[in-house]
Structures are given as C-alpha cells and as structure tokens.
PDB file of C-alpha atoms in Angstrom:
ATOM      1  CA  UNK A   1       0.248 103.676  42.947  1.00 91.00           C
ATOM      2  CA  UNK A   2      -1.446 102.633  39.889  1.00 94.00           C
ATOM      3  CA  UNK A   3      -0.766  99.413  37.875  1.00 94.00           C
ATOM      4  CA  UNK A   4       0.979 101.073  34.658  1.00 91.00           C
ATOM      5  CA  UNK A   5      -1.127  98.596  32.388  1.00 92.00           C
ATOM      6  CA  UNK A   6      -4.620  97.567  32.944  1.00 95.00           C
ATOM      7  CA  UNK A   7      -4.474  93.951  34.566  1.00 97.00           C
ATOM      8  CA  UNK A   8      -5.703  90.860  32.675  1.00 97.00           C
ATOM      9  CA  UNK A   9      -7.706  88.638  34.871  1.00 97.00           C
ATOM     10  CA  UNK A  10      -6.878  84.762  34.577  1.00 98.00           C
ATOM     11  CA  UNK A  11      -7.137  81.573  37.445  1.00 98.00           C
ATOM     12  CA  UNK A  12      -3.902  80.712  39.263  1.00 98.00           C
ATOM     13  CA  UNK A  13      -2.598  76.945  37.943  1.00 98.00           C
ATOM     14  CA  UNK A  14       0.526  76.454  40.156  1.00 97.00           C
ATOM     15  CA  UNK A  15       3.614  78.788  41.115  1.00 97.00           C
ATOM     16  CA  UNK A  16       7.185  76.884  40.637  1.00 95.00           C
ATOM     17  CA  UNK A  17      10.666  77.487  40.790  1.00 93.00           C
ATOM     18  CA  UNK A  18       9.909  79.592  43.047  1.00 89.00           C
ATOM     19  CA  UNK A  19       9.743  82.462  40.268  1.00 96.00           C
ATOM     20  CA  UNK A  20       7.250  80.876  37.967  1.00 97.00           C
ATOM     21  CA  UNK A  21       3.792  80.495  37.685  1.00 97.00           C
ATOM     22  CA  UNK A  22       1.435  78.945  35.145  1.00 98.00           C
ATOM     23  CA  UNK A  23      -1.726  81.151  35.113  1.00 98.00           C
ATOM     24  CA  UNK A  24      -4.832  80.107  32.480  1.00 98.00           C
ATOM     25  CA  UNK A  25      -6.631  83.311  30.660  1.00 96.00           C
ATOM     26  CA  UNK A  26     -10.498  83.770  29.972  1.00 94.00           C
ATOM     27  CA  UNK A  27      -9.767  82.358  26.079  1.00 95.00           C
ATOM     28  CA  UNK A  28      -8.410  78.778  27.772  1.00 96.00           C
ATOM     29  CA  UNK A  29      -4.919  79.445  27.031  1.00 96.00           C
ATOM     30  CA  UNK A  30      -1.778  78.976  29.898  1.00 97.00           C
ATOM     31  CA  UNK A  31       0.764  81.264  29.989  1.00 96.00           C
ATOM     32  CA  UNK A  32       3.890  81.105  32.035  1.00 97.00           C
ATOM     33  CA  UNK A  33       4.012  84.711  34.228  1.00 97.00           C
ATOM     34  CA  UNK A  34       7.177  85.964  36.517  1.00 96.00           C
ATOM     35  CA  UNK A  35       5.972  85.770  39.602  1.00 97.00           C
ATOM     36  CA  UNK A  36       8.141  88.649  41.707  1.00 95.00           C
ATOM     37  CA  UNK A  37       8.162  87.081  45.552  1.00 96.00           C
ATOM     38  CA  UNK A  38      11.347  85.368  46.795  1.00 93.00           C
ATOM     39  CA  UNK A  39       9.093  84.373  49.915  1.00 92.00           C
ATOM     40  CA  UNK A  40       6.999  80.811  50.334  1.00 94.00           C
ATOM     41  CA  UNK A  41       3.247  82.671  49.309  1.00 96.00           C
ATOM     42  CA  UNK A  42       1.983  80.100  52.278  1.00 95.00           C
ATOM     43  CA  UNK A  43      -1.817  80.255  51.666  1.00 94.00           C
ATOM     44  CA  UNK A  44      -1.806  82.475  48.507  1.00 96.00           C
ATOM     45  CA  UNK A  45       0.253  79.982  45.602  1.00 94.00           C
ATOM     46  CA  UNK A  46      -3.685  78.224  45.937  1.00 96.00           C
ATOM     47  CA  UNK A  47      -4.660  76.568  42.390  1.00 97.00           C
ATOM     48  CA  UNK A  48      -7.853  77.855  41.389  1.00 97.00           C
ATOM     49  CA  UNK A  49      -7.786  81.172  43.071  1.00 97.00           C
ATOM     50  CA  UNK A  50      -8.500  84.315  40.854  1.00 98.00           C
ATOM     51  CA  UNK A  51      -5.306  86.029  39.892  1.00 98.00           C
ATOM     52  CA  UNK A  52      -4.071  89.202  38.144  1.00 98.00           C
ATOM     53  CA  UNK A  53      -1.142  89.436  35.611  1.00 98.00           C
ATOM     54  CA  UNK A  54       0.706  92.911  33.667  1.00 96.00           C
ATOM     55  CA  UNK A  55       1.256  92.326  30.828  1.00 93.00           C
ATOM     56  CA  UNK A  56       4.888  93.528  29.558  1.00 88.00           C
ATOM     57  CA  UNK A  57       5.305  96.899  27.465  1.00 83.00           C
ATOM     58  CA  UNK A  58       8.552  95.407  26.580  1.00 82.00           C
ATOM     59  CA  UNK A  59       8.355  92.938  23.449  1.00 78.00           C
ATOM     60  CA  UNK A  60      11.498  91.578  23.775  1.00 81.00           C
ATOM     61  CA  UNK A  61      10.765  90.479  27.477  1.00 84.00           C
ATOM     62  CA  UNK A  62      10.751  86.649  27.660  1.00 89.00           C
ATOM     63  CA  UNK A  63       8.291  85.903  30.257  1.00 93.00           C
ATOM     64  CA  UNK A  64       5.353  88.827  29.120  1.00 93.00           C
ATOM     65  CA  UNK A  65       3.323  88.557  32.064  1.00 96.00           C
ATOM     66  CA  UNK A  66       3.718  89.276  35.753  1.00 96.00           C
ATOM     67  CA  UNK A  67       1.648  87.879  38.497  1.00 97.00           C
ATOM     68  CA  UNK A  68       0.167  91.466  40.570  1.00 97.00           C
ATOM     69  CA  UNK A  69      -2.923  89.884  42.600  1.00 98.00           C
ATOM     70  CA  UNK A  70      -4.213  86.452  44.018  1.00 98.00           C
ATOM     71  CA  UNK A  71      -8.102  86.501  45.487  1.00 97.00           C
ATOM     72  CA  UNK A  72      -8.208  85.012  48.526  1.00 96.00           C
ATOM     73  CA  UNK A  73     -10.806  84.611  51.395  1.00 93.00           C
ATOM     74  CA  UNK A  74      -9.682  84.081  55.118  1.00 90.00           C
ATOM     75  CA  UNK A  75     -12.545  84.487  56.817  1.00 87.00           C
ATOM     76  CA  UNK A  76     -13.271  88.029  55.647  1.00 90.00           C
ATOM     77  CA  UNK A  77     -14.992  87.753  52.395  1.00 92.00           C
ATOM     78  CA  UNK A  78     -13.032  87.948  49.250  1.00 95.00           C
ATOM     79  CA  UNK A  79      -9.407  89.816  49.395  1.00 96.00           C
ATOM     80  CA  UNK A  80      -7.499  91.148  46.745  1.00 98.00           C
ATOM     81  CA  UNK A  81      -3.764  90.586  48.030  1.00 98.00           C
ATOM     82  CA  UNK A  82      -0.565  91.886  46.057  1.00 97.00           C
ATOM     83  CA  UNK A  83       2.006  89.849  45.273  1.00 95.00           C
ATOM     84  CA  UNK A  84       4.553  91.511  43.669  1.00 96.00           C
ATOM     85  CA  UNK A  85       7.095  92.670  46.337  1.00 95.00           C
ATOM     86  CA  UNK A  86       9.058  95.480  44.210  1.00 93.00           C
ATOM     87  CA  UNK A  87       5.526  97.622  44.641  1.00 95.00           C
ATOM     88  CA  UNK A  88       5.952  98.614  48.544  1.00 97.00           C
ATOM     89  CA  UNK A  89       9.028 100.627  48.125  1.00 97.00           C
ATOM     90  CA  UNK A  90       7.012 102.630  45.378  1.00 96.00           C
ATOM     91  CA  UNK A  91       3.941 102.204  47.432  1.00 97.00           C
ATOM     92  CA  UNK A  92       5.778 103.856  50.592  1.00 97.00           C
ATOM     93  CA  UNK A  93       7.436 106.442  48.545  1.00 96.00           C
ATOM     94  CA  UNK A  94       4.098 108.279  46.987  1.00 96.00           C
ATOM     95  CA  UNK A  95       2.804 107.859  50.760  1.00 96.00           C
ATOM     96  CA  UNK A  96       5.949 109.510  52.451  1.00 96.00           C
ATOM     97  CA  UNK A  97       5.072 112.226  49.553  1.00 94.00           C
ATOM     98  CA  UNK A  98       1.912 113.081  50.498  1.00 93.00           C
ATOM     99  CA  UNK A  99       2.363 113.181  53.823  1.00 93.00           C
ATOM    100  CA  UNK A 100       0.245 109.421  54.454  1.00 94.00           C
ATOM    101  CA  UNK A 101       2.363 108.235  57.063  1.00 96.00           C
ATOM    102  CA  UNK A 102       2.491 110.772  59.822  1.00 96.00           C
ATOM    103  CA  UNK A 103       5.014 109.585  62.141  1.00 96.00           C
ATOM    104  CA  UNK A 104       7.257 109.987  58.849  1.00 96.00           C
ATOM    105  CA  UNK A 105       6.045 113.785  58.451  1.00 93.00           C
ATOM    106  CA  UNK A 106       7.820 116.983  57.794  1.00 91.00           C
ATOM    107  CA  UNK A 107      11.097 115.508  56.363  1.00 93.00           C
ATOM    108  CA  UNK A 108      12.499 118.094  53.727  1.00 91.00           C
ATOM    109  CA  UNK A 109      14.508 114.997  51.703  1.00 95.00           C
ATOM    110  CA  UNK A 110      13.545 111.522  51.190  1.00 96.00           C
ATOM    111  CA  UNK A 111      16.258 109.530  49.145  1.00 96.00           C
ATOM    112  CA  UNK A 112      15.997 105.622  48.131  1.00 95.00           C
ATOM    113  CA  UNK A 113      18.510 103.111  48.425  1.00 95.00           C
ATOM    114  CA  UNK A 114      21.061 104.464  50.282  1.00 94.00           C
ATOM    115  CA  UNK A 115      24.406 102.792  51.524  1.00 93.00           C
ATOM    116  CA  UNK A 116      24.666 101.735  55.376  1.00 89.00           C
ATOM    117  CA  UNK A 117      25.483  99.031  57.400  1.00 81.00           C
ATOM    118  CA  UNK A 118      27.504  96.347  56.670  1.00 83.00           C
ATOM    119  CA  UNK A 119      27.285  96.080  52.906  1.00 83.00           C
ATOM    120  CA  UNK A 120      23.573  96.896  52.824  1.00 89.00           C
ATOM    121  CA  UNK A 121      21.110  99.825  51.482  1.00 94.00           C
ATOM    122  CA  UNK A 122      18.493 101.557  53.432  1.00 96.00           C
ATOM    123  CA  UNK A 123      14.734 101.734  51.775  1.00 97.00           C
ATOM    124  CA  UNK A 124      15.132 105.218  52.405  1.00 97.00           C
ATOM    125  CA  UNK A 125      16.940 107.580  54.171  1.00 97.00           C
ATOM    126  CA  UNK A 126      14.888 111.057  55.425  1.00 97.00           C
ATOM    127  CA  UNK A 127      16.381 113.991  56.179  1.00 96.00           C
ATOM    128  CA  UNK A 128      15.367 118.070  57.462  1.00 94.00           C
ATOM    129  CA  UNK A 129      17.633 120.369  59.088  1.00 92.00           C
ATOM    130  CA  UNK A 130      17.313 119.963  62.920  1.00 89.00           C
ATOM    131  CA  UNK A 131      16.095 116.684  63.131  1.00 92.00           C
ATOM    132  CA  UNK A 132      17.132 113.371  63.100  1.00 93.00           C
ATOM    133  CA  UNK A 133      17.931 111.316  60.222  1.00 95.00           C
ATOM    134  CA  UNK A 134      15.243 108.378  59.826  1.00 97.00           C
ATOM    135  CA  UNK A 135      16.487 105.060  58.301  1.00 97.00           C
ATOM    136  CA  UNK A 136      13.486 103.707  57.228  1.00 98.00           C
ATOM    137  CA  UNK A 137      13.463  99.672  55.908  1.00 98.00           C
ATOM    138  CA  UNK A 138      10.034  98.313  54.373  1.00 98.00           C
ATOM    139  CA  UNK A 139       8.577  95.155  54.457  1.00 97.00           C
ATOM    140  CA  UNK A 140       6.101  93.311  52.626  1.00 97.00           C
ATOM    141  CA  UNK A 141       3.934  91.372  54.804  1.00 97.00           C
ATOM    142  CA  UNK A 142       0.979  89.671  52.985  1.00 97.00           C
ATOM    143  CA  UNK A 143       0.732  86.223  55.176  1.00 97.00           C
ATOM    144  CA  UNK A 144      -2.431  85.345  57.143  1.00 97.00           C
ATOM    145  CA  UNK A 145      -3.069  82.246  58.970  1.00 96.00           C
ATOM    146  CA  UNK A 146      -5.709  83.712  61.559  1.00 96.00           C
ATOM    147  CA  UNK A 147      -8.510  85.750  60.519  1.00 95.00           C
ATOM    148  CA  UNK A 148      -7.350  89.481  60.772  1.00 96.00           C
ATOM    149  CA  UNK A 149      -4.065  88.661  61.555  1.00 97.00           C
ATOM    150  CA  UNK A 150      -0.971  89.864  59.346  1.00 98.00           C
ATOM    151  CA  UNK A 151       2.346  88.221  59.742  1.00 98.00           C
ATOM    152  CA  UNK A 152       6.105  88.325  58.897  1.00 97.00           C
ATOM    153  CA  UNK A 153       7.850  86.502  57.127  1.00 97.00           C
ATOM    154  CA  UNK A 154       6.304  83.387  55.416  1.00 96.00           C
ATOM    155  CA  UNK A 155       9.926  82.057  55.262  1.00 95.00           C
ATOM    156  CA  UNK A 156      13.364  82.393  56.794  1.00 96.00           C
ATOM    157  CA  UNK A 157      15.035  85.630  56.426  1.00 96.00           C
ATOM    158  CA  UNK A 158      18.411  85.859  57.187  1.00 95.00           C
ATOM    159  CA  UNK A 159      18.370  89.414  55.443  1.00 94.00           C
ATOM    160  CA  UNK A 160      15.826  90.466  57.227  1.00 96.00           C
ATOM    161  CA  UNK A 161      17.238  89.533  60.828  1.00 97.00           C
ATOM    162  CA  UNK A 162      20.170  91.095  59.680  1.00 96.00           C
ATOM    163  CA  UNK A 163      18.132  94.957  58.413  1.00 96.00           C
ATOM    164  CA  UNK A 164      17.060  94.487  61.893  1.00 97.00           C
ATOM    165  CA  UNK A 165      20.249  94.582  63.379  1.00 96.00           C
ATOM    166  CA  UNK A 166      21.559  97.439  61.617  1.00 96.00           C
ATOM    167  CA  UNK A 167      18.832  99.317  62.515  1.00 97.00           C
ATOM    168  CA  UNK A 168      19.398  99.055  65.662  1.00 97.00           C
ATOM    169  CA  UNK A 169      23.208  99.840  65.013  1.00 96.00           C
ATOM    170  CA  UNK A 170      21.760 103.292  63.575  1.00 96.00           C
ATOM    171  CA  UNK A 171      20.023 104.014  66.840  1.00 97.00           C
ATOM    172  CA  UNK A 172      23.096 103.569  68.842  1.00 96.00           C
ATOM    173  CA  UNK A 173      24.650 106.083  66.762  1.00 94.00           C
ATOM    174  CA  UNK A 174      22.399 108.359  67.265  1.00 94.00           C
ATOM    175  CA  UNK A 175      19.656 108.582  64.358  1.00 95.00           C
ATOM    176  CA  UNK A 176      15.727 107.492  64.185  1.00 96.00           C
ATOM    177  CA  UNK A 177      15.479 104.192  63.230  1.00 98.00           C
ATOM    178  CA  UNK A 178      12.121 102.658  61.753  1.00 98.00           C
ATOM    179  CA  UNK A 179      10.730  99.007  60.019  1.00 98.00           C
ATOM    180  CA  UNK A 180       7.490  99.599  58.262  1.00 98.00           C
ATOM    181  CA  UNK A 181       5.813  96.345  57.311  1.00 98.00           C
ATOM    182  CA  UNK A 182       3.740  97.138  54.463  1.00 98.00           C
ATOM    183  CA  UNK A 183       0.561  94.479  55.022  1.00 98.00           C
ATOM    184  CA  UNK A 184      -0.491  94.161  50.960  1.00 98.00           C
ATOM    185  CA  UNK A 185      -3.669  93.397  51.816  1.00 97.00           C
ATOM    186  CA  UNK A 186      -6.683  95.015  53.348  1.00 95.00           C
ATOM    187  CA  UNK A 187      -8.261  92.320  55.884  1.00 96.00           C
ATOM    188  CA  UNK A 188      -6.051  92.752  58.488  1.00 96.00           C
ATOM    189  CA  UNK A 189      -5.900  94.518  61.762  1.00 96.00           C
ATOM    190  CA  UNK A 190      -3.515  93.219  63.785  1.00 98.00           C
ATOM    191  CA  UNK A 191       0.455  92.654  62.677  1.00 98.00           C
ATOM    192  CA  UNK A 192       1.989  89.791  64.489  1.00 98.00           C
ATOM    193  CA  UNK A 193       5.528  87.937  64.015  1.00 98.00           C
ATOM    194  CA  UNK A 194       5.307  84.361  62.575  1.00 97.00           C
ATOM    195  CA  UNK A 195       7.653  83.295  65.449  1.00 97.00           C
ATOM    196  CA  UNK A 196       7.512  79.435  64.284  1.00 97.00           C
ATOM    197  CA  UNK A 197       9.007  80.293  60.711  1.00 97.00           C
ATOM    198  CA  UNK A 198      11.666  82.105  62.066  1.00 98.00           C
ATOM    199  CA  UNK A 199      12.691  82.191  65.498  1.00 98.00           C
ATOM    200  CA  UNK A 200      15.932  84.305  64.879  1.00 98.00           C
ATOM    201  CA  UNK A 201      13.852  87.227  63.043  1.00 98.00           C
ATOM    202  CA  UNK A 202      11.591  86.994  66.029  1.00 97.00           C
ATOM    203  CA  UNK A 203      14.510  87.649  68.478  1.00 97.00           C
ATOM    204  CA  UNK A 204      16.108  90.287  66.591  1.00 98.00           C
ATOM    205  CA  UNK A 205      12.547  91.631  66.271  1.00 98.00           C
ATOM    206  CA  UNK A 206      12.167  92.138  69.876  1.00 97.00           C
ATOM    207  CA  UNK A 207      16.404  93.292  70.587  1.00 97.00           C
ATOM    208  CA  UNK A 208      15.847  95.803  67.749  1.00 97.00           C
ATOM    209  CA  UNK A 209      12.625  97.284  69.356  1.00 97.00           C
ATOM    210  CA  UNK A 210      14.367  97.369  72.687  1.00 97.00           C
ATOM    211  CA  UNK A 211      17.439  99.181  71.249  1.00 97.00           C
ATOM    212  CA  UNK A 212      14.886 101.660  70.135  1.00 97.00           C
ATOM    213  CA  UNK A 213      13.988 100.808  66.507  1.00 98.00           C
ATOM    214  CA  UNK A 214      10.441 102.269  65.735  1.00 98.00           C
ATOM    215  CA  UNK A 215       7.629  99.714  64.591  1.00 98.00           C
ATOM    216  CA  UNK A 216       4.759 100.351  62.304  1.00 98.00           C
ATOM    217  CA  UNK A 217       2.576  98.309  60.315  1.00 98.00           C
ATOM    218  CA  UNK A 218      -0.062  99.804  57.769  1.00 98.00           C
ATOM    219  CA  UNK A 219      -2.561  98.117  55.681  1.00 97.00           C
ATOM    220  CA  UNK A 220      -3.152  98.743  52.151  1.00 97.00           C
ATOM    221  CA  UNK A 221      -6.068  99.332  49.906  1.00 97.00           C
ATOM    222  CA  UNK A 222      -5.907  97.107  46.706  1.00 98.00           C
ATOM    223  CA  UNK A 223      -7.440  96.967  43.610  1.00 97.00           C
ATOM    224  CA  UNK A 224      -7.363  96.067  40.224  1.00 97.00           C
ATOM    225  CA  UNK A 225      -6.287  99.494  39.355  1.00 97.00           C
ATOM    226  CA  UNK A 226      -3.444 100.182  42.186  1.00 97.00           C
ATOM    227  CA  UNK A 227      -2.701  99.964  45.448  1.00 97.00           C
ATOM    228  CA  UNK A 228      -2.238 102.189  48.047  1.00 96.00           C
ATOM    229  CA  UNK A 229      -1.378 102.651  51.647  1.00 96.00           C
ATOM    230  CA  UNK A 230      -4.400 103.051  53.444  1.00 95.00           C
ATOM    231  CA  UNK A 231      -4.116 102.976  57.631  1.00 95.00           C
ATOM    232  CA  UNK A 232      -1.999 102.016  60.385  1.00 97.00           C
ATOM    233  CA  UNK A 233      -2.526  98.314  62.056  1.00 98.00           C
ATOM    234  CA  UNK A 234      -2.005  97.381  65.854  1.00 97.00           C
ATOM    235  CA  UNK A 235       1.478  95.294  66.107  1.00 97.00           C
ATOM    236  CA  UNK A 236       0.517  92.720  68.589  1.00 93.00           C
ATOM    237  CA  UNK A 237       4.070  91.388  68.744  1.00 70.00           C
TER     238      UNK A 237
END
C-alpha cells in the first residue's frame, strides 16, 4: 500500500487526548495532526523522535495532518513503525490479493466487514466453493519492549477479548477461523502476548487457539512511501 500523498517529515512534540498530537515541521512551525491509534503507543508517543504526517486532500478537514510514522530504535538500529491503525485492513487486503499470505490462498471471494457474532463485523470473510469459509480478524501490533519481540495489545481490549471469542464461536460451527496480527514494523521476529496489560486477552488468547482458531503474525516492510506485508513471524505465545 502506498501513502496516497507524499509524507512531510517533522519531530514528534507530544500525543494528547489520546487523538492528538503536536508535531513541529522543518520551517519551525507546530501543527496539531490526528493521530489514528485508540491504543497507549507505549514506547512510540517519545518527544523528539522523527515522525511522518499526510497531509489532507480535503480543505475543509479541520485537523490537515495525520500522524503515519514514528522512528524509533529498540536495539535494532533505526525503525520506521506505522501508526495509523486504519492501514492493516488495507494492508491485508492487497496481500490476500496477491496471494502474500499463503495459508489464506486460493479463496475465490474476499469481502470486508461482514456481520457475525454478537453485534460485531468480521475483517473479512473468504469464501471458494468446497472449502471452508475463513473469518479472518486483523490486528495491529506495533509494541516492543524486548529487542525483536512484537506484542499485543499496548492496552486493555475488551473488544479484542471479545473478536477472540467469536472466533472461536465460528469454529464450533464449523468454519476456519483465523487472527492475523499485523506487526507494523519490521524489527521483529518473534510475536508474543503482553500478558501483564491484559490478562483476560491473554486467556481468551490461549481458549481461542485451543478451540481451534488459527494464529499468524507477519511483519511488515515500511517506508516513507508505503507499507507492505512482508513475512511471517514465530508466535512465541
């Protein structure tokens, strides 16, 4: 996936409100960019690291840029790592395309968003005549506290504990089942669950895998230009 506007280049001030962050450009001036990650950014929201914004094609858009990329360094030498979580699904969907994720193969229909569970949409939904449907859920994972080491989630996710119980659900009835974390970052090789931050996506973690849901983590490729999947990661967990 490309970046549909070239990315300006700025030094990351402070993220607030969860939503906000105050980024300063090359020319010394501080703009205010939407910063799209519900989750806690522990050891990314750094002040002085190197960060990305888009700038909006949209005039009329009240917050004109949007934080893409923080440089970081854990250990590996400097790390482009994407923050903006509405780019997996995208991300995953030109990969399932071009056949990038081969235990996802050979499906003849891949549609997005589709209702199931209790209230809740599946990432996507494959199909292909003869085979099993696959309920696939993504997740961005983009948290490193150990050199190499990916994990999920930098905060509590009751939604998340939740996907993974449907999942499983979809098993029992007799479909595939799979969670994809999507690592944005490409320092990692090892996935692991960040069991102290939440203990309750842990457990349904290891229920859901039991019940038969399918676990993969891939890394990704980043760049100022786009991002990309790029290979699959041990899961340690």
């Amino acid at each position: 996936m490309r970046f549909p506007v070239p990315l300006v280049r700025g030094t990351l001030l402070r993220r607030y409100k969860r939503f906000l962050a105050d980024v300063e450009l090359p020319s010394g001036d501080v703009v205010v960019a939407h910063v799209a990650n519900p989750g806690s950014m522990l050891g990314l929201a750094i002040p002085g690291s190197p960060a990305w914004l888009a700038l909006a094609t949209d005039p009329a858009r009240k917050l004109q840029y949007s934080l893409e990329l923080i440089e970081v360094n854990d250990g590996r030498g400097p790390t482009l790592v994407g923050i903006n979580t509405s780019r997996p699904n995208a991300i995953v969907a030109e990969a399932l395309a071009t056949g990038l994720v081969p235990e996802l193969a050979g499906y003849a229909e891949v549609r997005r968003e589709v209702p199931y569970g209790k209230n809740s949409r599946i990432d996507f939904l494959l199909t292909a005549p003869q085979r099993q449907n696959v309920y696939l859920e993504v997740k961005n994972a983009h948290l490193v506290r150990e050199s190499g080491r990916a994990e999920f989630p930098d905060a509590v996710t009751a939604r998340g504990t939740k996907h993974l119980h449907e999942l499983a659900e979809v098993v029992a009835a007799g479909h595939r089942a799979v969670m994809l974390y999507f690592v944005h970052r490409g320092d990692c090789d090892v996935f692991d669950l960040a069991r102290d931050i939440d203990p309750d996506y842990a457990a349904a973690f290891a229920a859901a895998r039991e019940g038969g849901v399918e676990m993969l983590a891939y890394a990704a490729a980043v760049t100022t230009t786009g991002v990309a999947i790029s290979h699959r990661i041990m899961i340690a967990a």
